[in-house]
PDB file of C-alpha atoms in Angstrom:
ATOM      1  CA  UNK A 290      -9.614  14.583 -10.595  1.00  0.00           C
ATOM      2  CA  UNK A 291      -6.535  12.391 -10.495  1.00  0.00           C
ATOM      3  CA  UNK A 292      -4.096  12.572  -7.548  1.00  0.00           C
ATOM      4  CA  UNK A 293      -1.353  13.799  -9.874  1.00  0.00           C
ATOM      5  CA  UNK A 294      -3.453  16.736 -11.030  1.00  0.00           C
ATOM      6  CA  UNK A 295      -4.281  17.547  -7.402  1.00  0.00           C
ATOM      7  CA  UNK A 296      -0.576  17.926  -6.770  1.00  0.00           C
ATOM      8  CA  UNK A 297      -0.033  20.225  -9.753  1.00  0.00           C
ATOM      9  CA  UNK A 298       1.699  17.522 -11.795  1.00  0.00           C
ATOM     10  CA  UNK A 299       0.098  16.473 -15.053  1.00  0.00           C
ATOM     11  CA  UNK A 300       1.170  13.064 -16.394  1.00  0.00           C
ATOM     12  CA  UNK A 301       2.794  13.256 -19.854  1.00  0.00           C
ATOM     13  CA  UNK A 302       0.795  12.155 -22.882  1.00  0.00           C
ATOM     14  CA  UNK A 303       3.578  11.230 -25.301  1.00  0.00           C
ATOM     15  CA  UNK A 304       5.336   7.865 -25.049  1.00  0.00           C
ATOM     16  CA  UNK A 305       8.793   9.412 -24.974  1.00  0.00           C
ATOM     17  CA  UNK A 306       7.806  11.738 -22.135  1.00  0.00           C
ATOM     18  CA  UNK A 307       6.254   8.831 -20.206  1.00  0.00           C
ATOM     19  CA  UNK A 308       9.501   6.886 -20.547  1.00  0.00           C
ATOM     20  CA  UNK A 309      11.424   9.907 -19.279  1.00  0.00           C
ATOM     21  CA  UNK A 310       9.077  10.196 -16.313  1.00  0.00           C
ATOM     22  CA  UNK A 311       9.525   6.529 -15.415  1.00  0.00           C
ATOM     23  CA  UNK A 312      13.275   7.017 -15.544  1.00  0.00           C
ATOM     24  CA  UNK A 313      13.002   9.889 -13.065  1.00  0.00           C
ATOM     25  CA  UNK A 314      10.691   7.945 -10.737  1.00  0.00           C
ATOM     26  CA  UNK A 315      12.937   4.876 -10.840  1.00  0.00           C
ATOM     27  CA  UNK A 316      15.899   7.079  -9.954  1.00  0.00           C
ATOM     28  CA  UNK A 317      13.906   8.691  -7.143  1.00  0.00           C
ATOM     29  CA  UNK A 318      13.015   5.264  -5.732  1.00  0.00           C
ATOM     30  CA  UNK A 319      16.656   4.198  -5.868  1.00  0.00           C
ATOM     31  CA  UNK A 320      17.857   7.333  -4.043  1.00  0.00           C
ATOM     32  CA  UNK A 321      15.103   7.068  -1.436  1.00  0.00           C
ATOM     33  CA  UNK A 322      15.802   3.386  -0.799  1.00  0.00           C
ATOM     34  CA  UNK A 323      19.562   3.781  -0.667  1.00  0.00           C
ATOM     35  CA  UNK A 324      20.006   7.106   1.085  1.00  0.00           C
ATOM     36  CA  UNK A 325      16.761   7.737   2.939  1.00  0.00           C
ATOM     37  CA  UNK A 326      14.541  10.796   3.140  1.00  0.00           C
ATOM     38  CA  UNK A 327      17.154  12.998   4.814  1.00  0.00           C
ATOM     39  CA  UNK A 328      19.517  12.668   1.839  1.00  0.00           C
ATOM     40  CA  UNK A 329      16.822  12.742  -0.829  1.00  0.00           C
ATOM     41  CA  UNK A 330      17.350  15.738  -3.132  1.00  0.00           C
ATOM     42  CA  UNK A 331      16.422  16.667  -6.667  1.00  0.00           C
ATOM     43  CA  UNK A 332      20.144  16.863  -7.468  1.00  0.00           C
ATOM     44  CA  UNK A 333      20.709  13.289  -6.270  1.00  0.00           C
ATOM     45  CA  UNK A 334      17.791  12.049  -8.361  1.00  0.00           C
ATOM     46  CA  UNK A 335      19.030  13.945 -11.414  1.00  0.00           C
ATOM     47  CA  UNK A 336      22.488  12.419 -11.064  1.00  0.00           C
ATOM     48  CA  UNK A 337      21.041   8.914 -10.742  1.00  0.00           C
ATOM     49  CA  UNK A 338      18.738   9.444 -13.742  1.00  0.00           C
ATOM     50  CA  UNK A 339      21.521  10.931 -15.867  1.00  0.00           C
ATOM     51  CA  UNK A 340      19.560  14.149 -16.346  1.00  0.00           C
ATOM     52  CA  UNK A 341      20.081  17.789 -15.533  1.00  0.00           C
ATOM     53  CA  UNK A 342      18.478  19.249 -12.431  1.00  0.00           C
ATOM     54  CA  UNK A 343      16.649  21.680 -14.711  1.00  0.00           C
ATOM     55  CA  UNK A 344      15.068  18.820 -16.664  1.00  0.00           C
ATOM     56  CA  UNK A 345      13.501  17.490 -13.476  1.00  0.00           C
ATOM     57  CA  UNK A 346      12.342  20.936 -12.365  1.00  0.00           C
ATOM     58  CA  UNK A 347      10.600  21.354 -15.697  1.00  0.00           C
ATOM     59  CA  UNK A 348       8.386  18.442 -14.682  1.00  0.00           C
ATOM     60  CA  UNK A 349       8.184  18.837 -10.896  1.00  0.00           C
ATOM     61  CA  UNK A 350       7.989  21.904  -8.679  1.00  0.00           C
ATOM     62  CA  UNK A 351      10.493  20.392  -6.274  1.00  0.00           C
ATOM     63  CA  UNK A 352      11.303  17.614  -3.830  1.00  0.00           C
ATOM     64  CA  UNK A 353       7.845  17.392  -2.240  1.00  0.00           C
ATOM     65  CA  UNK A 354       6.049  16.964  -5.547  1.00  0.00           C
ATOM     66  CA  UNK A 355       8.589  14.383  -6.699  1.00  0.00           C
ATOM     67  CA  UNK A 356       8.112  12.407  -3.476  1.00  0.00           C
ATOM     68  CA  UNK A 357       4.361  12.552  -3.952  1.00  0.00           C
ATOM     69  CA  UNK A 358       4.727  11.161  -7.486  1.00  0.00           C
ATOM     70  CA  UNK A 359       6.805   8.249  -6.144  1.00  0.00           C
ATOM     71  CA  UNK A 360       4.205   7.509  -3.464  1.00  0.00           C
ATOM     72  CA  UNK A 361       1.328   7.845  -5.932  1.00  0.00           C
ATOM     73  CA  UNK A 362       2.958   5.317  -8.255  1.00  0.00           C
ATOM     74  CA  UNK A 363       3.676   2.825  -5.469  1.00  0.00           C
ATOM     75  CA  UNK A 364       0.139   3.086  -4.095  1.00  0.00           C
ATOM     76  CA  UNK A 365      -1.226   2.595  -7.603  1.00  0.00           C
ATOM     77  CA  UNK A 366       0.826  -0.583  -7.854  1.00  0.00           C
ATOM     78  CA  UNK A 367      -0.569  -1.697  -4.491  1.00  0.00           C
ATOM     79  CA  UNK A 368      -4.156  -1.089  -5.617  1.00  0.00           C
ATOM     80  CA  UNK A 369      -3.627  -2.904  -8.907  1.00  0.00           C
ATOM     81  CA  UNK A 370      -1.788  -5.800  -7.269  1.00  0.00           C
ATOM     82  CA  UNK A 371      -4.496  -6.381  -4.668  1.00  0.00           C
ATOM     83  CA  UNK A 372      -7.252  -6.154  -7.279  1.00  0.00           C
ATOM     84  CA  UNK A 373      -5.513  -8.668  -9.556  1.00  0.00           C
ATOM     85  CA  UNK A 374      -4.764 -11.044  -6.668  1.00  0.00           C
ATOM     86  CA  UNK A 375      -8.383 -11.028  -5.500  1.00  0.00           C
ATOM     87  CA  UNK A 376      -9.731 -11.639  -9.005  1.00  0.00           C
ATOM     88  CA  UNK A 377      -7.514 -14.716  -9.354  1.00  0.00           C
ATOM     89  CA  UNK A 378      -7.843 -15.944  -5.753  1.00  0.00           C
ATOM     90  CA  UNK A 379      -8.704 -19.554  -4.947  1.00  0.00           C
ATOM     91  CA  UNK A 380     -12.410 -20.026  -4.103  1.00  0.00           C
ATOM     92  CA  UNK A 381     -13.399 -19.745  -0.460  1.00  0.00           C
ATOM     93  CA  UNK A 382     -12.651 -17.432   2.428  1.00  0.00           C
ATOM     94  CA  UNK A 383      -9.154 -18.803   2.984  1.00  0.00           C
ATOM     95  CA  UNK A 384      -8.209 -18.194  -0.644  1.00  0.00           C
ATOM     96  CA  UNK A 385      -9.587 -14.646  -0.671  1.00  0.00           C
ATOM     97  CA  UNK A 386      -8.049 -13.527   2.622  1.00  0.00           C
ATOM     98  CA  UNK A 387      -4.768 -15.244   1.772  1.00  0.00           C
ATOM     99  CA  UNK A 388      -4.598 -13.573  -1.647  1.00  0.00           C
ATOM    100  CA  UNK A 389      -5.302 -10.178  -0.098  1.00  0.00           C
ATOM    101  CA  UNK A 390      -2.605 -10.530   2.556  1.00  0.00           C
ATOM    102  CA  UNK A 391      -0.036 -11.973   0.173  1.00  0.00           C
ATOM    103  CA  UNK A 392      -0.640  -9.135  -2.306  1.00  0.00           C
ATOM    104  CA  UNK A 393      -0.021  -6.567   0.423  1.00  0.00           C
ATOM    105  CA  UNK A 394       3.095  -8.383   1.567  1.00  0.00           C
ATOM    106  CA  UNK A 395       4.412  -8.736  -1.971  1.00  0.00           C
ATOM    107  CA  UNK A 396       4.171  -5.026  -2.736  1.00  0.00           C
ATOM    108  CA  UNK A 397       5.691  -3.978   0.578  1.00  0.00           C
ATOM    109  CA  UNK A 398       8.472  -6.562   0.243  1.00  0.00           C
ATOM    110  CA  UNK A 399       9.471  -5.234  -3.191  1.00  0.00           C
ATOM    111  CA  UNK A 400       9.604  -1.669  -1.870  1.00  0.00           C
ATOM    112  CA  UNK A 401      10.354  -2.276   1.800  1.00  0.00           C
ATOM    113  CA  UNK A 402      12.768   0.591   2.420  1.00  0.00           C
ATOM    114  CA  UNK A 403      10.863   3.062   0.250  1.00  0.00           C
ATOM    115  CA  UNK A 404       7.547   2.546   2.037  1.00  0.00           C
ATOM    116  CA  UNK A 405       9.187   2.999   5.441  1.00  0.00           C
ATOM    117  CA  UNK A 406      10.811   6.266   4.314  1.00  0.00           C
ATOM    118  CA  UNK A 407       7.571   7.569   2.818  1.00  0.00           C
ATOM    119  CA  UNK A 408       5.625   6.652   5.953  1.00  0.00           C
ATOM    120  CA  UNK A 409       8.172   8.437   8.135  1.00  0.00           C
ATOM    121  CA  UNK A 410       8.083  11.584   6.033  1.00  0.00           C
ATOM    122  CA  UNK A 411       4.478  11.744   4.875  1.00  0.00           C
ATOM    123  CA  UNK A 412       2.799  15.129   4.704  1.00  0.00           C
ATOM    124  CA  UNK A 413      -0.936  15.792   4.823  1.00  0.00           C
ATOM    125  CA  UNK A 414      -1.412  15.498   1.048  1.00  0.00           C
ATOM    126  CA  UNK A 415       0.520  12.238   0.936  1.00  0.00           C
ATOM    127  CA  UNK A 416      -1.508  10.892   3.831  1.00  0.00           C
ATOM    128  CA  UNK A 417      -4.746  11.606   1.976  1.00  0.00           C
ATOM    129  CA  UNK A 418      -3.511   9.659  -1.067  1.00  0.00           C
ATOM    130  CA  UNK A 419      -2.546   6.782   1.202  1.00  0.00           C
ATOM    131  CA  UNK A 420      -5.953   6.713   2.842  1.00  0.00           C
ATOM    132  CA  UNK A 421      -7.654   6.588  -0.565  1.00  0.00           C
ATOM    133  CA  UNK A 422      -5.532   3.583  -1.474  1.00  0.00           C
ATOM    134  CA  UNK A 423      -6.390   1.804   1.772  1.00  0.00           C
ATOM    135  CA  UNK A 424     -10.086   2.478   1.220  1.00  0.00           C
ATOM    136  CA  UNK A 425      -9.836   1.086  -2.315  1.00  0.00           C
ATOM    137  CA  UNK A 426      -8.183  -2.169  -1.335  1.00  0.00           C
ATOM    138  CA  UNK A 427     -10.588  -2.644   1.585  1.00  0.00           C
ATOM    139  CA  UNK A 428     -13.581  -2.252  -0.750  1.00  0.00           C
ATOM    140  CA  UNK A 429     -12.015  -4.783  -3.114  1.00  0.00           C
ATOM    141  CA  UNK A 430     -11.663  -7.298  -0.286  1.00  0.00           C
ATOM    142  CA  UNK A 431     -15.259  -6.789   0.875  1.00  0.00           C
ATOM    143  CA  UNK A 432     -16.549  -7.423  -2.661  1.00  0.00           C
ATOM    144  CA  UNK A 433     -14.336 -10.476  -3.194  1.00  0.00           C
ATOM    145  CA  UNK A 434     -15.419 -11.964   0.148  1.00  0.00           C
ATOM    146  CA  UNK A 435     -19.190 -11.631  -0.400  1.00  0.00           C
ATOM    147  CA  UNK A 436     -19.561 -15.134  -1.901  1.00  0.00           C
ATOM    148  CA  UNK A 437     -17.796 -16.506   1.198  1.00  0.00           C
ATOM    149  CA  UNK A 438     -20.098 -14.980   3.824  1.00  0.00           C
ATOM    150  CA  UNK A 439     -21.449 -18.434   4.664  1.00  0.00           C
ATOM    151  CA  UNK A 440     -18.031 -19.334   6.125  1.00  0.00           C
ATOM    152  CA  UNK A 441     -18.044 -16.362   8.526  1.00  0.00           C
ATOM    153  CA  UNK A 442     -19.507 -17.035  11.955  1.00  0.00           C
ATOM    154  CA  UNK A 443     -19.847 -13.386  12.938  1.00  0.00           C
ATOM    155  CA  UNK A 444     -23.396 -11.968  12.870  1.00  0.00           C
ATOM    156  CA  UNK A 445     -22.480  -9.016  10.618  1.00  0.00           C
ATOM    157  CA  UNK A 446     -20.287 -10.533   7.919  1.00  0.00           C
ATOM    158  CA  UNK A 447     -19.383  -7.298   6.158  1.00  0.00           C
ATOM    159  CA  UNK A 448     -18.417  -5.605   9.410  1.00  0.00           C
ATOM    160  CA  UNK A 449     -16.260  -8.621  10.275  1.00  0.00           C
ATOM    161  CA  UNK A 450     -14.509  -8.524   6.893  1.00  0.00           C
ATOM    162  CA  UNK A 451     -13.853  -4.798   7.299  1.00  0.00           C
ATOM    163  CA  UNK A 452     -12.474  -5.416  10.774  1.00  0.00           C
ATOM    164  CA  UNK A 453     -10.175  -8.147   9.455  1.00  0.00           C
ATOM    165  CA  UNK A 454      -9.013  -5.977   6.545  1.00  0.00           C
ATOM    166  CA  UNK A 455      -8.201  -3.018   8.803  1.00  0.00           C
ATOM    167  CA  UNK A 456      -6.243  -5.306  11.102  1.00  0.00           C
ATOM    168  CA  UNK A 457      -4.277  -6.839   8.212  1.00  0.00           C
ATOM    169  CA  UNK A 458      -3.591  -3.447   6.605  1.00  0.00           C
ATOM    170  CA  UNK A 459      -2.698  -1.844   9.935  1.00  0.00           C
ATOM    171  CA  UNK A 460      -0.270  -4.638  10.742  1.00  0.00           C
ATOM    172  CA  UNK A 461       1.329  -4.345   7.302  1.00  0.00           C
ATOM    173  CA  UNK A 462       1.777  -0.572   7.473  1.00  0.00           C
ATOM    174  CA  UNK A 463       3.051  -0.694  11.054  1.00  0.00           C
ATOM    175  CA  UNK A 464       5.520  -3.426  10.121  1.00  0.00           C
ATOM    176  CA  UNK A 465       6.849  -1.365   7.226  1.00  0.00           C
ATOM    177  CA  UNK A 466       7.180   1.750   9.382  1.00  0.00           C
ATOM    178  CA  UNK A 467       8.810   0.117  12.406  1.00  0.00           C
ATOM    179  CA  UNK A 468      10.569  -2.969  11.000  1.00  0.00           C
ATOM    180  CA  UNK A 469      14.020  -1.380  10.919  1.00  0.00           C
ATOM    181  CA  UNK A 470      13.811  -0.612  14.630  1.00  0.00           C
ATOM    182  CA  UNK A 471      11.563  -3.400  15.942  1.00  0.00           C
ATOM    183  CA  UNK A 472      11.967  -6.576  13.945  1.00  0.00           C
ATOM    184  CA  UNK A 473       9.546  -9.479  14.255  1.00  0.00           C
ATOM    185  CA  UNK A 474      12.111 -11.884  12.828  1.00  0.00           C
ATOM    186  CA  UNK A 475       9.870 -12.869   9.915  1.00  0.00           C
ATOM    187  CA  UNK A 476      10.136 -12.517   6.170  1.00  0.00           C
ATOM    188  CA  UNK A 477       7.194 -10.954   4.364  1.00  0.00           C
ATOM    189  CA  UNK A 478       5.897 -14.348   3.163  1.00  0.00           C
ATOM    190  CA  UNK A 479       5.922 -15.740   6.708  1.00  0.00           C
ATOM    191  CA  UNK A 480       4.228 -12.598   8.003  1.00  0.00           C
ATOM    192  CA  UNK A 481       1.504 -12.973   5.367  1.00  0.00           C
ATOM    193  CA  UNK A 482       0.879 -16.637   6.231  1.00  0.00           C
ATOM    194  CA  UNK A 483       0.618 -16.037   9.972  1.00  0.00           C
ATOM    195  CA  UNK A 484      -1.488 -12.908   9.570  1.00  0.00           C
ATOM    196  CA  UNK A 485      -3.862 -14.791   7.271  1.00  0.00           C
ATOM    197  CA  UNK A 486      -4.236 -17.534   9.893  1.00  0.00           C
ATOM    198  CA  UNK A 487      -5.091 -14.985  12.585  1.00  0.00           C
ATOM    199  CA  UNK A 488      -7.655 -13.240  10.362  1.00  0.00           C
ATOM    200  CA  UNK A 489      -9.317 -16.537   9.448  1.00  0.00           C
ATOM    201  CA  UNK A 490      -9.427 -17.569  13.113  1.00  0.00           C
ATOM    202  CA  UNK A 491     -11.271 -14.345  13.924  1.00  0.00           C
ATOM    203  CA  UNK A 492     -13.700 -14.674  11.013  1.00  0.00           C
ATOM    204  CA  UNK A 493     -14.405 -18.309  11.829  1.00  0.00           C
ATOM    205  CA  UNK A 494     -15.000 -17.823  15.538  1.00  0.00           C
ATOM    206  CA  UNK A 495     -18.351 -16.981  17.090  1.00  0.00           C
ATOM    207  CA  UNK A 496     -18.583 -13.832  19.229  1.00  0.00           C
ATOM    208  CA  UNK A 497     -18.345 -14.460  22.969  1.00  0.00           C
ATOM    209  CA  UNK A 498     -22.048 -13.900  23.608  1.00  0.00           C
ATOM    210  CA  UNK A 499     -22.936 -16.561  21.025  1.00  0.00           C
ATOM    211  CA  UNK A 500     -20.779 -19.314  22.556  1.00  0.00           C
ATOM    212  CA  UNK A 501     -22.808 -21.778  24.630  1.00  0.00           C
ATOM    213  CA  UNK A 502     -21.532 -22.140  28.205  1.00  0.00           C
ATOM    214  CA  UNK A 503     -19.887 -25.446  29.093  1.00  0.00           C
ATOM    215  CA  UNK A 504     -22.103 -27.909  30.917  1.00  0.00           C
TER     216      UNK A 504
END
């Protein structure tokens, strides 16, 4: 079952209806980015989209379902972007981890304000969709990194990759949620480069109990 069906919203089948839906979602993103969650209303979205409020209610039950559709679309873009980046990554652990981190950063940079608003306002159903997306991109990284296991010094390579991916993802999500109030002074590209370096340092270092004591 697709996430949209879970939420009671069935994606349109006809091209014209799909175009109309994208117009609504683009308007919803614009309102959310410009005015924030507190000012996000179906009426504001309808005005931005140049539609009647009734036209939007014929497709969505209300504000919560519309917000879910926006989040579902953005998370789908994140999943697709990470998958594409990993499939075209440069060979080697550095290329794979760098592509993964840059893909995360790129998606969050394009929708910086929207992600922070959605993270602030997420409900249980939205959280579940987010967790599915995070699980998907972590699995993609694990699969892409398998040919590079020889470069990892940790005893359990897959566990190490999962640890690195959770750290990268957690840092990205936290940065999006708190950046407006606690800035790190970096752009998303710089964040991605430095985070990649830290992840590679971890993956390339032996655990403490494997390091020989100095003579």
